[in-house]
Tab-separated table of C-alpha atoms and ligand atoms in Angstrom:
chain	number	residue	atom	x	y	z
I	5	MET	CA	0.000	-0.006	0.001
I	6	ASN	CA	1.202	3.490	-0.878
I	7	TYR	CA	0.304	6.591	1.201
I	8	LEU	CA	0.213	10.342	0.719
I	9	LEU	CA	0.455	11.994	4.141
I	10	LYS	CA	-0.966	15.553	3.735
I	11	ASN	CA	-0.320	18.550	5.970
I	12	GLY	CA	2.040	17.020	8.462
I	13	GLN	CA	4.629	18.978	10.436
I	14	ILE	CA	8.218	17.899	10.041
I	15	LEU	CA	11.431	19.198	11.666
I	16	LEU	CA	13.590	21.070	9.136
I	17	SER	CA	16.707	22.682	10.619
I	18	GLY	CA	15.102	22.511	14.050
I	19	GLU	CA	11.845	24.222	12.961
I	20	LEU	CA	8.455	22.651	12.410
I	21	ARG	CA	7.322	23.094	8.763
I	22	ILE	CA	4.143	21.900	7.113
I	23	ARG	CA	4.857	19.365	4.378
I	24	ASP	CA	3.267	16.454	2.529
I	25	LEU	CA	5.047	13.108	2.457
I	26	LEU	CA	4.565	10.422	-0.156
I	27	ILE	CA	5.360	6.783	0.665
I	28	VAL	CA	5.766	4.333	-2.196
I	29	ALA	CA	6.938	0.734	-1.954
I	30	GLY	CA	8.091	1.111	1.637
I	31	ARG	CA	10.188	4.206	1.116
I	32	ILE	CA	9.729	7.921	1.238
I	33	ALA	CA	9.262	8.866	-2.411
I	34	ALA	CA	8.665	12.670	-2.077
I	35	ILE	CA	8.527	15.415	0.527
I	36	GLY	CA	7.042	18.783	-0.435
I	37	LYS	CA	4.134	21.174	-0.524
I	38	ASN	CA	0.878	20.361	-2.262
I	39	LEU	CA	1.969	16.909	-3.430
I	40	VAL	CA	-0.505	15.015	-5.569
I	41	ALA	CA	-0.408	11.288	-6.394
I	42	SER	CA	-2.840	8.750	-7.792
I	43	GLY	CA	-3.506	5.161	-6.663
I	44	VAL	CA	-2.559	5.934	-3.067
I	45	LYS	CA	-4.374	6.234	0.214
I	46	THR	CA	-4.411	9.876	1.351
I	47	VAL	CA	-4.393	10.954	5.001
I	48	ASP	CA	-4.961	14.495	6.091
I	49	LEU	CA	-2.755	14.834	9.171
I	50	GLN	CA	-4.052	18.335	10.140
I	51	HIS	CA	-0.636	19.536	11.279
I	52	ALA	CA	0.242	16.395	13.286
I	53	PHE	CA	4.011	15.862	13.795
I	54	ILE	CA	5.847	13.347	11.636
I	55	THR	CA	9.199	12.080	12.892
I	56	PRO	CA	11.563	9.238	11.932
I	57	GLY	CA	10.493	6.256	14.070
I	58	LEU	CA	11.620	6.257	17.683
I	59	VAL	CA	14.258	3.831	18.784
I	60	ASP	CA	14.332	2.198	22.235
I	61	LEU	CA	17.485	0.341	23.132
I	62	HIS	CA	16.008	-1.306	26.272
I	63	VAL	CA	12.763	-3.281	26.482
I	64	HIS	CA	11.703	-6.641	27.999
I	65	LEU	CA	9.470	-8.642	25.736
I	66	ARG	CA	9.224	-11.545	28.235
I	67	ASP	CA	8.907	-14.051	25.425
I	68	PRO	CA	9.688	-16.965	25.624
I	69	GLY	CA	9.052	-17.896	29.223
I	70	MET	CA	6.957	-15.191	30.848
I	71	THR	CA	4.211	-14.715	28.317
I	72	ALA	CA	1.614	-13.883	30.922
I	73	GLU	CA	3.408	-10.503	31.181
I	74	GLU	CA	4.112	-9.821	27.523
I	75	THR	CA	4.746	-11.517	24.196
I	76	ILE	CA	6.684	-10.636	21.096
I	77	ALA	CA	3.377	-9.683	19.462
I	78	THR	CA	1.989	-7.548	22.275
I	79	GLY	CA	5.382	-6.018	23.263
I	80	SER	CA	6.120	-4.960	19.712
I	81	LEU	CA	2.563	-3.585	19.279
I	82	ALA	CA	3.080	-1.626	22.497
I	83	ALA	CA	6.257	-0.183	21.036
I	84	ALA	CA	4.398	0.743	17.825
I	85	HIS	CA	1.719	2.357	19.977
I	86	GLY	CA	4.435	4.499	21.496
I	87	GLY	CA	5.832	5.534	18.100
I	88	PHE	CA	8.818	3.197	18.347
I	89	THR	CA	9.874	1.449	15.130
I	90	PHE	CA	12.857	-0.391	16.709
I	91	VAL	CA	13.283	-1.966	20.111
I	92	GLY	CA	16.358	-3.705	21.657
I	93	ALA	CA	15.014	-6.767	23.535
I	94	MET	CA	16.858	-7.793	26.724
I	95	PRO	CA	17.819	-11.497	27.083
I	96	ASN	CA	16.323	-12.233	30.489
I	97	VAL	CA	13.842	-14.650	28.956
I	98	LEU	CA	13.540	-18.385	29.305
I	99	PRO	CA	15.380	-20.105	27.770
I	100	VAL	CA	18.052	-17.330	27.708
I	101	PRO	CA	19.662	-16.649	24.277
I	102	ASP	CA	23.176	-17.665	25.440
I	103	ASN	CA	24.147	-19.688	22.329
I	104	ALA	CA	23.772	-19.260	18.601
I	105	GLU	CA	20.998	-21.756	18.168
I	106	LYS	CA	18.754	-20.287	20.864
I	107	LEU	CA	19.443	-16.744	19.612
I	108	SER	CA	18.709	-17.607	15.987
I	109	GLN	CA	15.425	-19.307	16.936
I	110	LEU	CA	14.372	-16.229	18.958
I	111	ILE	CA	15.274	-13.819	16.172
I	112	GLN	CA	13.290	-15.896	13.698
I	113	ARG	CA	10.240	-15.717	15.893
I	114	GLN	CA	10.655	-11.994	16.386
I	115	GLN	CA	10.749	-11.446	12.633
I	116	ALA	CA	7.636	-13.528	12.181
I	117	GLU	CA	5.624	-12.170	15.146
I	118	GLY	CA	6.900	-8.683	15.804
I	119	VAL	CA	5.391	-5.603	14.094
I	120	VAL	CA	8.459	-3.384	14.612
I	121	HIS	CA	12.178	-3.985	14.070
I	122	ILE	CA	13.575	-5.965	17.000
I	123	GLY	CA	17.262	-6.197	17.895
I	124	GLN	CA	17.948	-9.054	20.375
I	125	TYR	CA	20.693	-8.830	23.048
I	126	ALA	CA	22.653	-12.023	23.739
I	127	THR	CA	23.720	-12.658	27.313
I	128	ILE	CA	27.235	-12.072	28.559
I	129	THR	CA	27.418	-15.297	30.483
I	130	GLN	CA	25.830	-18.709	30.114
I	131	LYS	CA	22.402	-18.874	31.733
I	132	ARG	CA	22.878	-15.098	32.367
I	133	THR	CA	24.038	-15.744	35.851
I	134	SER	CA	27.129	-17.980	35.754
I	135	GLN	CA	30.844	-17.138	35.583
I	136	TYR	CA	31.156	-18.837	32.159
I	137	LEU	CA	31.204	-16.555	29.131
I	138	VAL	CA	29.096	-17.102	26.062
I	139	ASP	CA	30.699	-17.631	22.588
I	140	PHE	CA	30.807	-13.972	21.490
I	141	ALA	CA	31.821	-14.643	17.879
I	142	GLN	CA	29.120	-17.206	17.281
I	143	LEU	CA	26.465	-15.020	18.832
I	144	LYS	CA	27.527	-12.075	16.707
I	145	GLN	CA	27.323	-14.308	13.662
I	146	ALA	CA	23.754	-15.372	14.746
I	147	GLY	CA	22.721	-11.682	14.818
I	148	ALA	CA	23.217	-10.402	18.409
I	149	LEU	CA	22.496	-6.673	18.822
I	150	ALA	CA	24.986	-6.458	21.719
I	151	PHE	CA	25.714	-8.328	24.931
I	152	SER	CA	23.863	-7.799	28.231
I	153	ASN	CA	22.986	-9.632	31.460
I	154	ASP	CA	20.264	-7.027	32.092
I	155	GLY	CA	18.240	-7.797	35.207
I	156	SER	CA	21.444	-8.543	36.976
I	157	GLY	CA	24.947	-7.080	37.142
I	158	VAL	CA	28.022	-9.133	36.321
I	159	GLN	CA	29.358	-9.685	39.861
I	160	SER	CA	32.885	-10.874	39.121
I	161	ALA	CA	35.453	-8.354	37.872
I	162	ARG	CA	37.408	-11.121	36.201
I	163	THR	CA	34.327	-12.276	34.283
I	164	MET	CA	33.507	-8.727	33.222
I	165	LEU	CA	37.073	-8.100	32.089
I	166	GLN	CA	37.075	-11.239	29.939
I	167	ALA	CA	33.638	-10.348	28.584
I	168	MET	CA	34.843	-6.897	27.566
I	169	GLN	CA	37.887	-8.355	25.822
I	170	ALA	CA	35.653	-10.729	23.865
I	171	ALA	CA	33.082	-8.084	22.990
I	172	GLN	CA	35.839	-5.760	21.855
I	173	THR	CA	37.206	-8.518	19.546
I	174	VAL	CA	33.860	-8.866	17.825
I	175	ASN	CA	33.226	-5.090	17.913
I	176	LEU	CA	29.865	-5.104	19.682
I	177	PRO	CA	28.889	-3.145	22.832
I	178	ILE	CA	28.519	-4.494	26.333
I	179	ALA	CA	25.220	-3.063	27.702
I	180	ALA	CA	25.567	-3.249	31.461
I	181	HIS	CA	22.954	-3.461	34.149
I	182	VAL	CA	25.221	-2.073	36.853
I	183	GLU	CA	24.387	-3.430	40.341
I	184	ALA	CA	26.692	-4.787	43.000
I	185	GLU	CA	24.415	-7.319	44.612
I	186	GLU	CA	26.368	-7.452	47.885
I	187	LEU	CA	25.624	-3.781	48.453
I	188	VAL	CA	21.831	-4.045	47.728
I	189	GLN	CA	21.105	-6.221	50.775
I	190	GLY	CA	17.477	-6.696	50.067
I	191	GLY	CA	16.691	-3.086	49.348
I	192	VAL	CA	13.451	-2.337	47.466
I	193	ILE	CA	13.469	1.483	46.945
I	194	ASN	CA	16.196	4.134	47.176
I	195	ALA	CA	17.975	4.283	50.534
I	196	GLY	CA	16.634	7.697	51.347
I	197	VAL	CA	13.904	9.627	53.108
I	198	THR	CA	10.998	7.682	51.647
I	199	ALA	CA	12.521	4.359	52.635
I	200	LYS	CA	12.907	5.720	56.183
I	201	THR	CA	9.311	7.045	56.281
I	202	LEU	CA	7.798	3.807	54.922
I	203	ASN	CA	10.238	1.666	56.995
I	204	LEU	CA	11.520	-0.195	53.907
I	205	PRO	CA	14.979	-1.528	53.154
I	206	GLY	CA	16.910	0.871	50.878
I	207	ILE	CA	19.108	0.396	47.835
I	208	PRO	CA	22.160	2.683	48.286
I	209	GLU	CA	23.610	4.595	45.320
I	210	THR	CA	26.856	2.719	45.877
I	211	ALA	CA	25.213	-0.407	44.508
I	212	GLU	CA	25.337	1.427	41.209
I	213	THR	CA	28.492	3.569	41.531
I	214	ALA	CA	30.834	0.924	43.010
I	215	GLN	CA	30.264	-1.448	40.066
I	216	LEU	CA	30.310	1.409	37.544
I	217	ALA	CA	33.756	2.497	38.864
I	218	ARG	CA	35.034	-1.039	38.357
I	219	ASP	CA	33.533	-1.241	34.900
I	220	LEU	CA	34.869	2.107	33.682
I	221	VAL	CA	38.384	1.047	34.672
I	222	LEU	CA	37.963	-2.199	32.825
I	223	ALA	CA	36.374	-0.504	29.815
I	224	GLN	CA	39.376	1.855	29.615
I	225	ALA	CA	41.789	-1.114	29.827
I	226	THR	CA	40.016	-3.049	27.068
I	227	GLY	CA	38.786	-0.285	24.756
I	228	VAL	CA	35.359	-1.975	24.549
I	229	HIS	CA	32.214	0.068	23.829
I	230	TYR	CA	30.682	-0.013	27.265
I	231	HIS	CA	27.038	1.135	27.413
I	232	MET	CA	25.550	1.709	30.855
I	233	CYS	CA	21.851	0.889	31.053
I	234	HIS	CA	19.416	3.110	33.022
I	235	VAL	CA	21.825	5.418	34.878
I	236	SER	CA	20.044	6.624	38.039
I	237	THR	CA	22.411	8.609	40.258
I	238	ALA	CA	24.146	12.014	40.137
I	239	ALA	CA	27.401	10.324	41.082
I	240	ALA	CA	27.205	7.905	38.159
I	241	VAL	CA	26.551	10.813	35.731
I	242	GLN	CA	29.639	12.612	37.055
I	243	MET	CA	31.755	9.402	36.724
I	244	ILE	CA	30.630	8.885	33.117
I	245	ARG	CA	31.340	12.596	32.371
I	246	CYS	CA	34.879	12.204	33.693
I	247	ALA	CA	35.374	8.905	31.860
I	248	LYS	CA	34.305	10.469	28.543
I	249	GLN	CA	36.703	13.319	29.177
I	250	VAL	CA	39.657	10.928	29.373
I	251	GLY	CA	38.572	8.956	26.339
I	252	VAL	CA	36.822	5.888	27.750
I	253	ASN	CA	34.479	4.469	25.073
I	254	VAL	CA	31.421	4.778	27.260
I	255	THR	CA	27.790	5.634	26.416
I	256	CYS	CA	24.704	5.547	28.589
I	257	GLU	CA	20.944	5.734	28.618
I	258	VAL	CA	18.375	7.086	31.061
I	259	THR	CA	14.709	6.163	31.451
I	260	PRO	CA	11.762	8.483	31.341
I	261	HIS	CA	10.786	7.584	34.915
I	262	HIS	CA	14.188	8.487	36.309
I	263	LEU	CA	13.995	11.800	34.449
I	264	LEU	CA	10.480	12.650	35.635
I	265	LEU	CA	10.100	11.115	39.144
I	266	SER	CA	12.137	11.020	42.323
I	267	GLU	CA	11.665	8.988	45.497
I	268	GLN	CA	9.405	11.816	46.725
I	269	ALA	CA	6.741	10.637	44.275
I	270	ILE	CA	6.309	7.408	46.273
I	271	CYS	CA	3.452	8.478	48.592
I	272	ASN	CA	2.078	5.065	49.473
I	273	ASP	CA	2.904	1.377	49.406
I	274	ASP	CA	2.268	1.085	45.632
I	275	GLY	CA	4.268	-1.576	43.755
I	276	ASN	CA	4.021	0.512	40.595
I	277	PHE	CA	6.725	2.804	42.040
I	278	LYS	CA	9.093	-0.111	42.358
I	279	MET	CA	11.834	-0.488	39.691
I	280	ASN	CA	15.473	-1.325	39.493
I	281	PRO	CA	17.418	0.937	39.706
I	282	PRO	CA	14.992	2.730	41.991
I	283	LEU	CA	13.677	6.277	41.792
I	284	ARG	CA	16.387	8.348	43.446
I	285	THR	CA	16.546	11.774	45.073
I	286	GLU	CA	15.519	15.104	43.519
I	287	HIS	CA	19.235	15.963	43.380
I	288	ASP	CA	19.895	12.812	41.331
I	289	ARG	CA	16.955	13.611	39.024
I	290	GLN	CA	18.321	17.116	38.357
I	291	ALA	CA	21.751	15.647	37.583
I	292	LEU	CA	20.171	13.200	35.123
I	293	LEU	CA	18.454	16.110	33.313
I	294	GLN	CA	21.671	18.125	33.290
I	295	GLY	CA	23.588	15.051	32.004
I	296	LEU	CA	21.218	14.767	29.060
I	297	LEU	CA	21.554	18.478	28.207
I	298	ASP	CA	25.355	18.427	28.287
I	299	GLY	CA	25.647	15.155	26.336
I	300	THR	CA	27.025	13.030	29.135
I	301	ILE	CA	23.854	10.855	28.831
I	302	ASP	CA	23.569	9.786	25.230
I	303	CYS	CA	19.966	8.734	24.842
I	304	ILE	CA	16.654	7.871	26.481
I	305	ALA	CA	15.514	4.221	26.700
I	306	THR	CA	12.319	3.003	28.421
I	307	ASP	CA	13.346	-0.237	30.275
I	308	HIS	CA	9.724	-1.323	29.414
I	309	ALA	CA	9.236	-4.102	32.035
I	310	PRO	CA	5.786	-5.604	31.976
I	311	HIS	CA	4.438	-7.427	35.064
I	312	THR	CA	1.042	-8.885	35.821
I	313	ILE	CA	-1.349	-7.288	38.322
I	314	GLU	CA	-0.648	-10.176	40.665
I	315	GLU	CA	3.093	-9.491	40.604
I	316	LYS	CA	2.624	-5.782	41.250
I	317	GLN	CA	-0.168	-5.639	43.802
I	318	LEU	CA	2.039	-7.042	46.610
I	319	GLY	CA	3.196	-3.636	47.884
I	320	LEU	CA	6.728	-2.174	47.620
I	321	LYS	CA	8.387	-4.876	49.696
I	322	LYS	CA	7.250	-7.917	47.703
I	323	ALA	CA	6.243	-6.655	44.252
I	324	ALA	CA	8.348	-7.375	41.184
I	325	PHE	CA	10.773	-4.671	39.953
I	326	GLY	CA	9.943	-2.711	36.810
I	327	ILE	CA	7.321	-0.632	35.020
I	328	VAL	CA	5.996	-0.521	31.459
I	329	GLY	CA	7.209	2.415	29.374
I	330	SER	CA	6.868	1.832	25.628
I	331	GLU	CA	3.424	3.423	25.349
I	332	THR	CA	3.928	6.406	27.612
I	333	ALA	CA	7.541	7.564	26.888
I	334	PHE	CA	7.021	10.051	24.133
I	335	SER	CA	3.901	11.692	25.568
I	336	LEU	CA	5.378	11.982	29.038
I	337	LEU	CA	8.674	13.390	27.767
I	338	TYR	CA	6.998	15.751	25.321
I	339	THR	CA	4.654	17.042	28.052
I	340	HIS	CA	7.229	17.420	30.818
I	341	LEU	CA	10.411	18.337	28.901
I	342	VAL	CA	9.350	20.005	25.653
I	343	LYS	CA	6.136	21.805	26.644
I	344	THR	CA	7.932	23.164	29.743
I	345	ASN	CA	10.816	24.427	27.562
I	346	PHE	CA	13.377	22.221	29.291
I	347	CYS	CA	14.447	21.163	25.848
I	348	THR	CA	13.312	21.497	22.182
I	349	LEU	CA	11.304	18.925	20.271
I	350	ALA	CA	14.377	18.428	18.057
I	351	GLN	CA	16.503	17.544	21.139
I	352	LEU	CA	13.907	15.075	22.365
I	353	ILE	CA	13.901	13.349	18.937
I	354	GLU	CA	17.753	13.241	19.045
I	355	TRP	CA	17.592	11.346	22.340
I	356	LEU	CA	14.912	8.983	21.003
I	357	ASN	CA	16.168	8.458	17.399
I	358	GLN	CA	19.434	9.885	16.168
I	359	GLN	CA	21.495	9.179	19.291
I	360	PRO	CA	20.569	5.519	19.961
I	361	ILE	CA	20.956	4.744	16.228
I	362	LYS	CA	24.366	6.396	16.213
I	363	ILE	CA	25.797	4.904	19.343
I	364	PHE	CA	24.715	1.292	18.411
I	365	SER	CA	25.441	1.773	14.638
I	366	LEU	CA	21.919	0.549	13.841
I	367	GLY	CA	21.844	1.876	10.272
I	368	LEU	CA	18.147	3.002	10.681
I	369	PRO	CA	16.744	6.220	9.219
I	370	THR	CA	17.626	9.319	11.253
I	371	GLU	CA	15.801	11.813	9.098
I	372	LEU	CA	12.841	12.095	6.804
I	373	ALA	CA	14.626	11.979	3.449
I	374	VAL	CA	13.553	10.955	-0.063
I	375	GLY	CA	14.738	7.365	-0.644
I	376	ALA	CA	14.921	6.490	3.051
I	377	PRO	CA	12.913	3.496	4.383
I	378	ALA	CA	9.509	4.685	5.570
I	379	ASP	CA	9.957	4.040	9.332
I	380	LEU	CA	8.137	6.889	10.979
I	381	ALA	CA	5.751	7.917	13.715
I	382	ILE	CA	2.998	10.547	13.754
I	383	PHE	CA	1.997	12.363	16.921
I	384	ASP	CA	-0.835	14.794	17.791
I	385	LEU	CA	0.910	17.516	19.775
I	386	THR	CA	-2.211	19.655	20.283
I	387	HIS	CA	-4.915	17.757	22.114
I	388	PRO	CA	-4.420	16.506	25.705
I	389	PHE	CA	-5.433	13.021	26.691
I	390	LYS	CA	-5.312	10.795	29.727
I	391	ILE	CA	-2.980	7.799	30.068
I	392	ASN	CA	-5.411	4.940	30.296
I	393	ALA	CA	-4.605	1.239	30.797
I	394	ALA	CA	-7.544	0.336	28.527
I	395	ASP	CA	-5.696	1.973	25.611
I	396	PHE	CA	-2.500	-0.088	26.140
I	397	CYS	CA	-1.441	-2.716	23.608
I	398	SER	CA	0.857	-4.293	26.196
I	399	LYS	CA	-0.433	-7.221	28.192
I	400	SER	CA	0.532	-5.262	31.335
I	401	ALA	CA	-0.236	-1.827	32.674
I	402	ASN	CA	2.128	-1.517	35.630
I	403	THR	CA	2.979	2.166	35.610
I	404	PRO	CA	2.587	4.983	38.137
I	405	PHE	CA	1.661	7.339	35.325
I	406	LEU	CA	-1.927	6.041	34.825
I	407	GLY	CA	-4.493	8.818	34.863
I	408	GLU	CA	-2.028	11.533	34.051
I	409	LYS	CA	-3.025	14.168	31.512
I	410	VAL	CA	-0.431	14.452	28.751
I	411	TYR	CA	0.139	15.658	25.174
I	412	GLY	CA	1.713	13.808	22.266
I	413	LYS	CA	-0.663	11.036	21.414
I	414	THR	CA	0.536	8.539	18.835
I	415	LEU	CA	-1.711	8.696	15.760
I	416	CYS	CA	0.143	6.344	13.510
I	417	THR	CA	3.352	4.308	13.314
I	418	ILE	CA	4.725	3.055	10.022
I	419	VAL	CA	7.451	0.422	9.585
I	420	ALA	CA	8.918	-0.122	6.076
I	421	GLY	CA	5.885	1.656	4.575
I	422	LYS	CA	3.369	-0.509	6.409
I	423	ILE	CA	1.017	0.925	9.035
I	424	VAL	CA	1.603	-1.037	12.253
I	425	TYR	CA	-0.369	1.192	14.607
I	426	LEU	CA	-3.299	3.466	13.714
I	427	ALA	CA	-5.359	5.499	16.217
I	428	ASP	CA	-9.087	5.629	15.809
I	429	GLU	CA	-8.902	9.396	15.166
I	430	LEU	CA	-6.890	8.823	11.991
I	431	LYS	CA	-8.840	5.875	10.654
I	432	ALA	CA	-11.598	8.170	9.469
I	433	ALA	CA	-9.117	10.552	7.834
I	434	ILE	CA	-7.810	7.938	5.352
I	435	THR	CA	-9.344	8.213	1.836
I	436	ASP	CA	-8.581	6.615	-1.494
I	437	GLU	CA	-7.355	8.902	-4.219
A	17	ZN	ZN1	18.398	-3.428	34.078
């Protein structure tokens, strides 16, 4: 199917300009004013915003193994509903993709069942928990996006050093969930004022920073591309800033929830405020925002972590860690960062498209250009709406942002010229020419 998108707004040199966009055979065939075409479906976008598809380096699709929480089909549809056309899927599924055969089978299923592009992380160690490294060369050959033990940190320095040497040899990143387990000691939220008030065990910032310090030293020694997942503390931002200054090949991501919430948001014993790493202090949150602005933090990734109602209704002490994020990321960030003038729309799109594509060398489209694959998302920036669990495509709705009024509703997401998500509002606007 070919489409003529009329009267969209696109970013040109940082400014929104009204343009039409013609999609033919999966690619952008023309961009201009007053375009006409025959034999296409025409959509009047009424000044909705068109952007290259968003890219999320960190999601949990839970499939295979935990399909009550999410599946490849529902997780990729949730991504499409959020305007994402690519997601990087973490390997904490069962069985874990720790050899070429298991990784190949998983990638085949994702290509058959997913509606967006999916990159699959391989684990760093066998079974994701042992001291024994995977075969990095075979896993690269089988299509690994990068290597990660996300969900857990690599506890042994020797194992991490050898993993970095192996990843460097095959020229793929290590994406590290940074957490020294012996410092966590059963903590469930940040070790701070809220943990004291609610009488809950706390997770100290040193659980993040102690292991990060080790990893930055090892990354410098090996030259590997070391990517830190979900940075959460001011101290970690400063360590990464210093490491970049002395030439360590380090990048990092931050989640929307760490940018928008601090531990002060936890007002009752609600498991939807429980994630790993935890919401930190307001001082940490401000440092994350500053780190984004000055380029210390490279991109935003959701850490979309679906869990069933049963797993989340147990209160902060017993609930599972993690919240969903694919379907709320853009609207929350647009509402709280762009509409408040913290950053521009162009900067937000850099953190959600150009930057993740660049740091992971994904080769996906970073601009709307004639000839480029038609991977794009369309957002209504004008009308407010409420975040509502009933609108989610995910199997899960574990997020503290339910009920919030936001802007930036996804109207349509297109992957390789095919509509993979279409909001009801836009269905009526499609006509045959
Ligand atoms: Zn993690």
